[in-house]
Amino acid sequence: MPESAQQVTPVTPVTFPSSFLWGAATSAYQIEGAVREDGRTPSIWDTFSHTPGKTAGGETGDIAVDHYHRYREDVALMAELGLNAYRFSVSWPRVQPTGRGPAVQVGLDFYRRLVDELLAHGIKPAVTLYHWDLPQELEDAGGWPERDTALRFAEYAQIVGEALGDRVEQWITLNEPWCSAFLGYASGVHAPGRTDPQASLRAAHHLNLAHGLGTQALRSVMPARNTVAVSLNSSVVRPASQSPADLAAARKIDDLANGVFHGPMLHGAYPATLLEATSSLTDWSYVHDGDLRSINQPLDALGLNYYTPALVSAADAGAEGPRADGHGASAFSPWPAADDVMFHQTPGDRTEMGWTIDPSGLHELIMRYTREAPGLPLYITENGAAYDDKVDADGRVHDPERIAYLRGHLAAVRRAITDGADVRGYYLWSLMDNFEWAYGYGKRFGAVYVDYATLARTPKSSALWYSKAARSGELAPVDGI
């Protein structure tokens, strides 16, 4: 058993409230496949993954794990594992192929069937409207740096809300807008692969605006009982020391990772320190009168995605700026106006992604937002780990490292609940192995193993462990499977 697992295993049982949601999460482009079927047109990830050199081995989501055709099998598997919640995303170009105009009903019908299947198995669906698959035609018109994209998103949100709002109660507008803005438009390691720091800041604002307008659109067409949230990959940013320079570096990265989104969403304003730090790049004149009121919609819940903390310091003289931040290799930084900041690898065991395993960061994040937005229910909408999983001679996939990871982080969630946080559910990332963006199929985050040659699904030992937790509300020992 890894040392880290021993450290987080308490002597007394860790139990959760009976109402706690035990779920798993996926996203459309990573699992669906069927990219040219039933009227779907290319998204920016179709274009990006088909561009030589952009993904590992030139791999694409053309087939992914064929969930579009195998969704009934996948829902049955969730039910077998005892999950009571499932978070999935809707493919914008499957529903509204050009990003404009009327919906393609056959595209919506897929999600209607999926929702019906989930409900029939007693699994609560949570819909994410945007998990990075912008219709390519909207990118051709300028993408997220253009204000019109936010307006188009509101129209799309209304279409999906009208189609599914009678049966889906939990809604999430955006998943990790930080990645969309800064990996997509600053470092270029994600679609659409642009490297323009000014454009990335404009994209961040228009993603915020899309969230606000999309929230209004959803509420205009859905029953009042439905909830609207957003999922942020807020960073736990720690300074390397308490020196004024390192504290200033941490402040700058915290603004760029967190404040740029939760500032306007939760408080109706961008942090003054963010505006000052980025003044060499932009005057923020694209923030129009009324935008901040539109963005600052009352939320019903907040989704938090967590994987690893960040450790930063002021850059040494002559350093080239932040590169080793865990967000892929690029000659361009995803942190605009932050070349005076250095990222450092935090100590401890690491996952296959090279990310340090630190459950204390999840507890810290939860407690921060308990203070940042008192009274707002929280969900952990993504948390998980990639490991180099192998099938053994008996056809099983044993992944004790992932069990230790999940147990440690779920124990941190339970500790936060004990400390007064209102955390109502946990969505493991991911239900099954899938297309891991620029890493192709080389990084396996799934609790269910997928043989990419046959697409056969095999629950790993971590899935069986998580199944026991979901059914009992208790965290078994790491070696309990």
Short mmCIF file of C-alpha atoms in Angstrom, two decimals, residues 23-406:
data_model
loop_
_atom_site.label_atom_id
_atom_site.label_comp_id
_atom_site.label_asym_id
_atom_site.label_seq_id
_atom_site.Cartn_x
_atom_site.Cartn_y
_atom_site.Cartn_z
CA GLY A 23 -21.71 9.87 -9.10
CA ALA A 24 -19.29 9.72 -11.98
CA ALA A 25 -18.63 12.24 -14.73
CA THR A 26 -17.81 12.23 -18.45
CA SER A 27 -17.85 14.68 -21.35
CA ALA A 28 -19.34 14.35 -24.81
CA TYR A 29 -16.26 14.59 -27.03
CA GLN A 30 -14.29 12.26 -24.80
CA ILE A 31 -16.76 9.37 -24.95
CA GLU A 32 -19.47 9.71 -27.59
CA GLY A 33 -17.78 9.17 -30.93
CA ALA A 34 -20.24 9.24 -33.87
CA VAL A 35 -18.83 12.63 -34.83
CA ARG A 36 -20.37 12.62 -38.32
CA GLU A 37 -23.70 11.01 -37.52
CA ASP A 38 -27.21 12.46 -37.32
CA GLY A 39 -26.32 15.96 -38.41
CA ARG A 40 -23.42 16.61 -36.04
CA THR A 41 -20.80 18.97 -37.50
CA PRO A 42 -17.20 19.56 -36.35
CA SER A 43 -16.34 21.16 -33.06
CA ILE A 44 -13.05 22.87 -32.34
CA TRP A 45 -11.83 19.60 -30.84
CA ASP A 46 -12.56 17.71 -34.07
CA THR A 47 -10.50 20.27 -35.96
CA PHE A 48 -7.73 20.42 -33.36
CA SER A 49 -7.34 16.66 -32.98
CA HIS A 50 -7.16 16.21 -36.75
CA THR A 51 -4.38 18.81 -36.98
CA PRO A 52 -0.99 17.04 -37.14
CA GLY A 53 1.06 17.36 -33.98
CA LYS A 54 -1.72 18.57 -31.70
CA THR A 55 -2.57 15.32 -29.92
CA ALA A 56 -0.49 12.33 -28.83
CA GLY A 57 -0.15 9.95 -31.75
CA GLY A 58 -2.58 12.06 -33.79
CA GLU A 59 -5.42 10.42 -31.87
CA THR A 60 -8.95 11.83 -32.13
CA GLY A 61 -12.38 11.45 -30.59
CA ASP A 62 -13.91 10.16 -33.84
CA ILE A 63 -14.90 6.90 -32.16
CA ALA A 64 -13.78 7.56 -28.58
CA VAL A 65 -15.51 4.79 -26.58
CA ASP A 66 -18.63 4.79 -28.79
CA HIS A 67 -20.96 5.85 -26.01
CA TYR A 68 -23.36 7.24 -28.62
CA HIS A 69 -24.21 3.67 -29.59
CA ARG A 70 -23.46 1.96 -26.26
CA TYR A 71 -25.14 4.31 -23.81
CA ARG A 72 -27.62 1.69 -22.61
CA GLU A 73 -24.76 -0.66 -21.76
CA ASP A 74 -22.97 2.18 -19.96
CA VAL A 75 -26.03 3.20 -17.94
CA ALA A 76 -26.60 -0.43 -16.95
CA LEU A 77 -22.98 -0.54 -15.77
CA MET A 78 -23.52 2.59 -13.64
CA ALA A 79 -26.57 0.95 -12.08
CA GLU A 80 -24.60 -2.23 -11.37
CA LEU A 81 -22.00 -0.11 -9.58
CA GLY A 82 -24.67 1.52 -7.43
CA LEU A 83 -24.17 5.07 -8.68
CA ASN A 84 -27.10 7.38 -7.98
CA ALA A 85 -25.90 10.32 -10.09
CA TYR A 86 -24.24 10.83 -13.47
CA ARG A 87 -22.82 14.06 -14.84
CA PHE A 88 -22.53 14.23 -18.63
CA SER A 89 -22.17 17.01 -21.16
CA VAL A 90 -24.22 17.83 -24.22
CA SER A 91 -22.36 18.18 -27.52
CA TRP A 92 -23.20 21.65 -28.80
CA PRO A 93 -22.54 20.76 -32.49
CA ARG A 94 -24.72 17.65 -32.16
CA VAL A 95 -27.67 19.76 -31.00
CA GLN A 96 -27.08 23.00 -32.91
CA PRO A 97 -24.53 22.17 -35.62
CA THR A 98 -23.51 25.67 -36.67
CA GLY A 99 -23.94 27.21 -33.24
CA ARG A 100 -26.88 29.19 -34.59
CA GLY A 101 -30.50 28.64 -35.48
CA PRO A 102 -32.87 25.78 -34.75
CA ALA A 103 -31.92 22.53 -33.08
CA VAL A 104 -31.43 19.23 -34.83
CA GLN A 105 -34.07 17.11 -33.14
CA VAL A 106 -32.31 13.82 -33.79
CA GLY A 107 -29.35 15.20 -31.83
CA LEU A 108 -31.58 16.19 -28.93
CA ASP A 109 -33.28 12.79 -29.14
CA PHE A 110 -30.02 11.09 -28.15
CA TYR A 111 -29.93 13.04 -24.90
CA ARG A 112 -33.64 12.46 -24.32
CA ARG A 113 -33.02 8.71 -24.60
CA LEU A 114 -29.97 8.92 -22.34
CA VAL A 115 -31.89 10.84 -19.66
CA ASP A 116 -34.81 8.41 -19.85
CA GLU A 117 -32.41 5.49 -19.47
CA LEU A 118 -30.76 7.07 -16.44
CA LEU A 119 -34.08 7.82 -14.75
CA ALA A 120 -35.31 4.31 -15.44
CA HIS A 121 -32.30 3.01 -13.49
CA GLY A 122 -32.75 5.44 -10.60
CA ILE A 123 -29.74 7.56 -11.56
CA LYS A 124 -30.01 11.33 -11.25
CA PRO A 125 -28.75 13.11 -14.39
CA ALA A 126 -26.68 16.29 -14.16
CA VAL A 127 -26.28 18.09 -17.49
CA THR A 128 -23.23 20.19 -18.35
CA LEU A 129 -23.99 22.43 -21.31
CA TYR A 130 -20.41 23.21 -22.34
CA HIS A 131 -17.41 20.95 -21.94
CA TRP A 132 -15.12 22.56 -24.52
CA ASP A 133 -16.69 21.45 -27.83
CA LEU A 134 -17.46 24.82 -29.43
CA PRO A 135 -19.00 24.47 -32.92
CA GLN A 136 -16.20 25.13 -35.40
CA GLU A 137 -18.30 27.71 -37.27
CA LEU A 138 -18.41 29.87 -34.15
CA GLU A 139 -14.64 29.63 -33.79
CA ASP A 140 -14.29 30.62 -37.45
CA ALA A 141 -16.30 33.73 -36.54
CA GLY A 142 -13.86 34.54 -33.72
CA GLY A 143 -14.69 32.06 -30.97
CA TRP A 144 -14.83 32.92 -27.29
CA PRO A 145 -12.84 36.16 -27.65
CA GLU A 146 -15.90 37.52 -29.50
CA ARG A 147 -18.95 38.73 -27.60
CA ASP A 148 -21.38 37.10 -30.01
CA THR A 149 -20.31 33.64 -28.86
CA ALA A 150 -21.79 34.34 -25.42
CA LEU A 151 -25.08 35.33 -27.06
CA ARG A 152 -25.09 32.16 -29.14
CA PHE A 153 -24.47 30.11 -25.98
CA ALA A 154 -27.56 31.59 -24.34
CA GLU A 155 -29.63 30.54 -27.34
CA TYR A 156 -28.18 27.03 -27.17
CA ALA A 157 -28.84 26.85 -23.40
CA GLN A 158 -32.48 27.68 -23.98
CA ILE A 159 -32.79 24.95 -26.63
CA VAL A 160 -31.40 22.26 -24.33
CA GLY A 161 -33.28 23.56 -21.29
CA GLU A 162 -36.57 23.35 -23.18
CA ALA A 163 -35.81 19.81 -24.37
CA LEU A 164 -34.61 18.27 -21.09
CA GLY A 165 -35.69 20.61 -18.30
CA ASP A 166 -38.81 18.61 -17.51
CA ARG A 167 -36.71 15.58 -16.50
CA VAL A 168 -33.27 16.93 -15.56
CA GLU A 169 -33.11 18.92 -12.33
CA GLN A 170 -29.36 19.59 -12.05
CA TRP A 171 -27.73 21.89 -14.61
CA ILE A 172 -24.18 23.16 -15.07
CA THR A 173 -23.48 25.94 -17.54
CA LEU A 174 -19.73 25.63 -18.13
CA ASN A 175 -17.05 23.14 -17.22
CA GLU A 176 -13.66 24.62 -16.33
CA PRO A 177 -13.85 27.90 -18.23
CA TRP A 178 -10.23 28.47 -17.22
CA CYS A 179 -9.17 25.68 -19.58
CA SER A 180 -11.36 27.00 -22.39
CA ALA A 181 -9.90 30.50 -22.09
CA PHE A 182 -6.26 29.99 -21.19
CA LEU A 183 -5.32 26.55 -22.55
CA GLY A 184 -7.35 27.22 -25.68
CA TYR A 185 -6.33 30.80 -26.43
CA ALA A 186 -3.08 31.49 -24.49
CA SER A 187 -0.89 28.37 -24.33
CA GLY A 188 -2.60 26.64 -27.26
CA VAL A 189 -2.39 23.13 -25.82
CA HIS A 190 -6.18 22.79 -26.10
CA ALA A 191 -8.51 23.58 -28.95
CA PRO A 192 -8.61 25.89 -30.80
CA GLY A 193 -4.86 26.08 -30.23
CA ARG A 194 -4.41 29.85 -30.31
CA THR A 195 -1.56 31.61 -28.49
CA ASP A 196 -2.77 35.16 -27.90
CA PRO A 197 -2.80 36.29 -24.23
CA GLN A 198 -5.03 39.28 -24.97
CA ALA A 199 -7.54 37.00 -26.68
CA SER A 200 -7.48 34.62 -23.71
CA LEU A 201 -8.57 37.39 -21.34
CA ARG A 202 -11.36 38.43 -23.70
CA ALA A 203 -12.38 34.77 -23.89
CA ALA A 204 -12.51 34.57 -20.09
CA HIS A 205 -14.89 37.53 -19.93
CA HIS A 206 -17.15 36.19 -22.65
CA LEU A 207 -17.24 32.77 -20.99
CA ASN A 208 -18.35 34.55 -17.81
CA LEU A 209 -20.99 36.39 -19.82
CA ALA A 210 -22.10 33.13 -21.43
CA HIS A 211 -22.55 31.63 -17.97
CA GLY A 212 -24.71 34.54 -16.83
CA LEU A 213 -26.82 34.74 -19.98
CA GLY A 214 -27.08 30.96 -20.13
CA THR A 215 -28.29 30.84 -16.53
CA GLN A 216 -31.00 33.38 -17.35
CA ALA A 217 -31.98 31.43 -20.47
CA LEU A 218 -32.27 28.15 -18.56
CA ARG A 219 -34.40 29.69 -15.85
CA SER A 220 -36.71 31.24 -18.41
CA VAL A 221 -37.75 27.82 -19.75
CA MET A 222 -37.33 25.37 -16.86
CA PRO A 223 -39.35 24.50 -13.76
CA ALA A 224 -38.41 26.50 -10.67
CA ARG A 225 -37.31 23.30 -8.90
CA ASN A 226 -34.31 22.92 -11.22
CA THR A 227 -30.89 24.06 -10.05
CA VAL A 228 -28.20 25.89 -12.02
CA ALA A 229 -24.49 25.73 -11.19
CA VAL A 230 -21.09 26.15 -12.82
CA SER A 231 -18.04 23.86 -12.48
CA LEU A 232 -14.77 25.66 -11.81
CA ASN A 233 -11.33 24.06 -11.68
CA SER A 234 -10.34 26.52 -8.98
CA SER A 235 -6.69 26.18 -8.01
CA VAL A 236 -5.29 25.81 -4.53
CA VAL A 237 -2.36 28.21 -4.96
CA ARG A 238 0.34 28.08 -2.31
CA PRO A 239 3.36 30.40 -2.06
CA ALA A 240 6.79 28.77 -1.84
CA SER A 241 7.58 31.05 1.11
CA GLN A 242 6.05 33.89 3.07
CA SER A 243 8.30 36.45 1.43
CA PRO A 244 6.46 39.47 -0.02
CA ALA A 245 7.58 38.50 -3.54
CA ASP A 246 6.28 34.93 -3.27
CA LEU A 247 3.02 36.08 -1.69
CA ALA A 248 2.56 38.53 -4.58
CA ALA A 249 3.22 35.71 -7.06
CA ALA A 250 0.58 33.55 -5.39
CA ARG A 251 -1.88 36.46 -5.43
CA LYS A 252 -1.36 36.95 -9.17
CA ILE A 253 -1.90 33.27 -10.01
CA ASP A 254 -4.90 33.06 -7.67
CA ASP A 255 -6.48 35.97 -9.54
CA LEU A 256 -5.79 34.38 -12.94
CA ALA A 257 -6.92 30.91 -11.87
CA ASN A 258 -9.82 31.74 -9.58
CA GLY A 259 -10.75 35.38 -9.19
CA VAL A 260 -11.19 35.93 -12.92
CA PHE A 261 -14.22 33.64 -12.73
CA HIS A 262 -15.55 33.57 -9.19
CA GLY A 263 -15.10 37.33 -8.83
CA PRO A 264 -17.79 38.28 -11.36
CA MET A 265 -19.85 35.10 -10.93
CA LEU A 266 -20.13 35.24 -7.14
CA HIS A 267 -19.44 38.88 -6.32
CA GLY A 268 -20.22 40.86 -9.47
CA ALA A 269 -16.72 42.28 -9.97
CA TYR A 270 -13.28 41.36 -11.24
CA PRO A 271 -10.54 41.60 -8.59
CA ALA A 272 -8.83 44.99 -8.70
CA THR A 273 -5.48 43.20 -8.41
CA LEU A 274 -6.29 41.18 -11.55
CA LEU A 275 -7.14 44.31 -13.55
CA GLU A 276 -3.92 45.94 -12.39
CA ALA A 277 -1.75 42.89 -13.09
CA THR A 278 -3.06 42.52 -16.65
CA SER A 279 -3.14 46.23 -17.51
CA SER A 280 -0.10 45.82 -19.76
CA LEU A 281 -2.18 43.52 -21.98
CA THR A 282 -5.70 44.94 -21.87
CA ASP A 283 -7.83 47.80 -20.62
CA TRP A 284 -10.82 45.43 -20.21
CA SER A 285 -12.93 47.73 -22.38
CA TYR A 286 -14.82 44.68 -23.66
CA VAL A 287 -16.58 44.60 -20.28
CA HIS A 288 -19.73 46.50 -21.23
CA ASP A 289 -22.17 48.28 -18.95
CA GLY A 290 -24.48 45.68 -17.45
CA ASP A 291 -22.17 42.72 -18.12
CA LEU A 292 -21.24 42.20 -14.49
CA ARG A 293 -24.91 42.26 -13.44
CA SER A 294 -25.64 39.67 -16.12
CA ILE A 295 -22.78 37.46 -14.98
CA ASN A 296 -23.62 37.73 -11.28
CA GLN A 297 -26.70 35.49 -11.38
CA PRO A 298 -27.71 33.83 -8.10
CA LEU A 299 -26.45 30.25 -8.22
CA ASP A 300 -28.17 27.22 -6.71
CA ALA A 301 -24.88 25.34 -6.26
CA LEU A 302 -21.20 25.49 -7.17
CA GLY A 303 -19.22 22.66 -8.73
CA LEU A 304 -15.56 22.28 -7.79
CA ASN A 305 -13.08 20.25 -9.84
CA TYR A 306 -9.84 19.37 -8.04
CA TYR A 307 -6.77 17.32 -8.91
CA THR A 308 -3.61 18.86 -7.39
CA PRO A 309 -2.41 22.08 -5.73
CA ALA A 310 -0.08 24.66 -7.25
CA LEU A 311 3.14 25.88 -5.65
CA VAL A 312 4.51 29.20 -6.92
CA SER A 313 7.22 31.72 -6.25
CA ALA A 314 8.56 34.89 -7.76
CA ALA A 315 10.67 34.03 -10.78
CA ASP A 316 14.44 34.04 -10.57
CA ALA A 317 16.25 36.64 -12.64
CA GLY A 318 16.50 35.49 -16.26
CA ALA A 319 13.86 32.79 -15.90
CA GLU A 320 11.57 32.27 -18.88
CA GLY A 321 8.31 32.31 -16.92
CA PRO A 322 5.72 29.73 -15.92
CA ARG A 323 5.90 26.51 -17.90
CA ALA A 324 6.04 23.54 -15.49
CA ASP A 325 2.51 24.12 -14.21
CA GLY A 326 1.02 20.72 -15.07
CA HIS A 327 -1.02 22.01 -18.01
CA GLY A 328 0.89 20.55 -20.96
CA ALA A 329 4.01 21.52 -22.84
CA SER A 330 3.97 24.76 -24.81
CA ALA A 331 6.34 27.58 -25.63
CA PHE A 332 3.48 29.88 -24.66
CA SER A 333 2.23 30.45 -21.11
CA PRO A 334 -1.41 29.96 -20.08
CA TRP A 335 -0.89 32.68 -17.47
CA PRO A 336 -1.17 36.14 -19.11
CA ALA A 337 1.13 38.83 -17.69
CA ALA A 338 2.64 36.33 -15.23
CA ASP A 339 6.10 35.72 -16.64
CA ASP A 340 7.44 36.90 -13.28
CA VAL A 341 6.00 33.80 -11.59
CA MET A 342 7.57 30.35 -11.33
CA PHE A 343 5.70 27.08 -10.75
CA HIS A 344 7.27 24.31 -8.67
CA GLN A 345 6.49 20.61 -8.33
CA THR A 346 4.93 20.00 -4.95
CA PRO A 347 6.45 17.10 -2.97
CA GLY A 348 4.80 13.71 -2.65
CA ASP A 349 3.54 10.77 -4.71
CA ARG A 350 2.32 11.57 -8.21
CA THR A 351 -0.21 10.25 -10.68
CA GLU A 352 0.56 9.30 -14.26
CA MET A 353 -0.12 12.94 -15.19
CA GLY A 354 2.77 14.00 -12.96
CA TRP A 355 0.34 15.68 -10.56
CA THR A 356 1.09 15.47 -6.85
CA ILE A 357 -1.47 13.61 -4.74
CA ASP A 358 -2.61 15.94 -1.97
CA PRO A 359 -6.10 15.44 -0.50
CA SER A 360 -5.50 18.36 1.89
CA GLY A 361 -5.83 20.66 -1.10
CA LEU A 362 -9.39 19.47 -1.70
CA HIS A 363 -10.32 20.16 1.91
CA GLU A 364 -8.71 23.59 1.64
CA LEU A 365 -10.61 24.35 -1.57
CA ILE A 366 -13.96 23.32 -0.10
CA MET A 367 -13.45 25.41 3.00
CA ARG A 368 -12.38 28.41 0.94
CA TYR A 369 -15.63 28.37 -1.02
CA THR A 370 -17.61 27.73 2.13
CA ARG A 371 -16.26 31.12 3.24
CA GLU A 372 -16.32 32.70 -0.24
CA ALA A 373 -19.99 31.88 -0.85
CA PRO A 374 -21.65 31.12 2.50
CA GLY A 375 -24.86 29.17 2.16
CA LEU A 376 -24.12 27.96 -1.37
CA PRO A 377 -24.27 24.15 -1.69
CA LEU A 378 -21.12 22.56 -3.14
CA TYR A 379 -20.56 19.51 -5.33
CA ILE A 380 -17.22 17.94 -6.22
CA THR A 381 -17.93 17.67 -9.94
CA GLU A 382 -14.55 16.18 -10.86
CA ASN A 383 -11.83 14.41 -8.91
CA GLY A 384 -9.74 11.45 -9.97
CA ALA A 385 -6.39 10.15 -11.10
CA ALA A 386 -4.68 8.67 -14.15
CA TYR A 387 -2.60 5.53 -13.72
CA ASP A 388 -0.97 3.08 -16.14
CA ASP A 389 -3.62 0.41 -15.69
CA LYS A 390 -3.07 -3.10 -17.05
CA VAL A 391 -5.27 -6.16 -17.46
CA ASP A 392 -3.92 -9.14 -15.52
CA ALA A 393 -3.89 -12.77 -16.62
CA ASP A 394 -7.35 -13.33 -15.13
CA GLY A 395 -8.83 -10.41 -17.06
CA ARG A 396 -9.00 -8.14 -14.02
CA VAL A 397 -7.66 -4.61 -13.62
CA HIS A 398 -6.30 -4.01 -10.14
CA ASP A 399 -5.57 -0.35 -9.35
CA PRO A 400 -4.86 0.05 -5.63
CA GLU A 401 -3.22 3.43 -6.23
CA ARG A 402 -6.51 4.83 -7.53
CA ILE A 403 -8.40 3.37 -4.58
CA ALA A 404 -5.96 5.11 -2.23
CA TYR A 405 -6.40 8.34 -4.17
CA LEU A 406 -10.19 8.18 -4.04
#
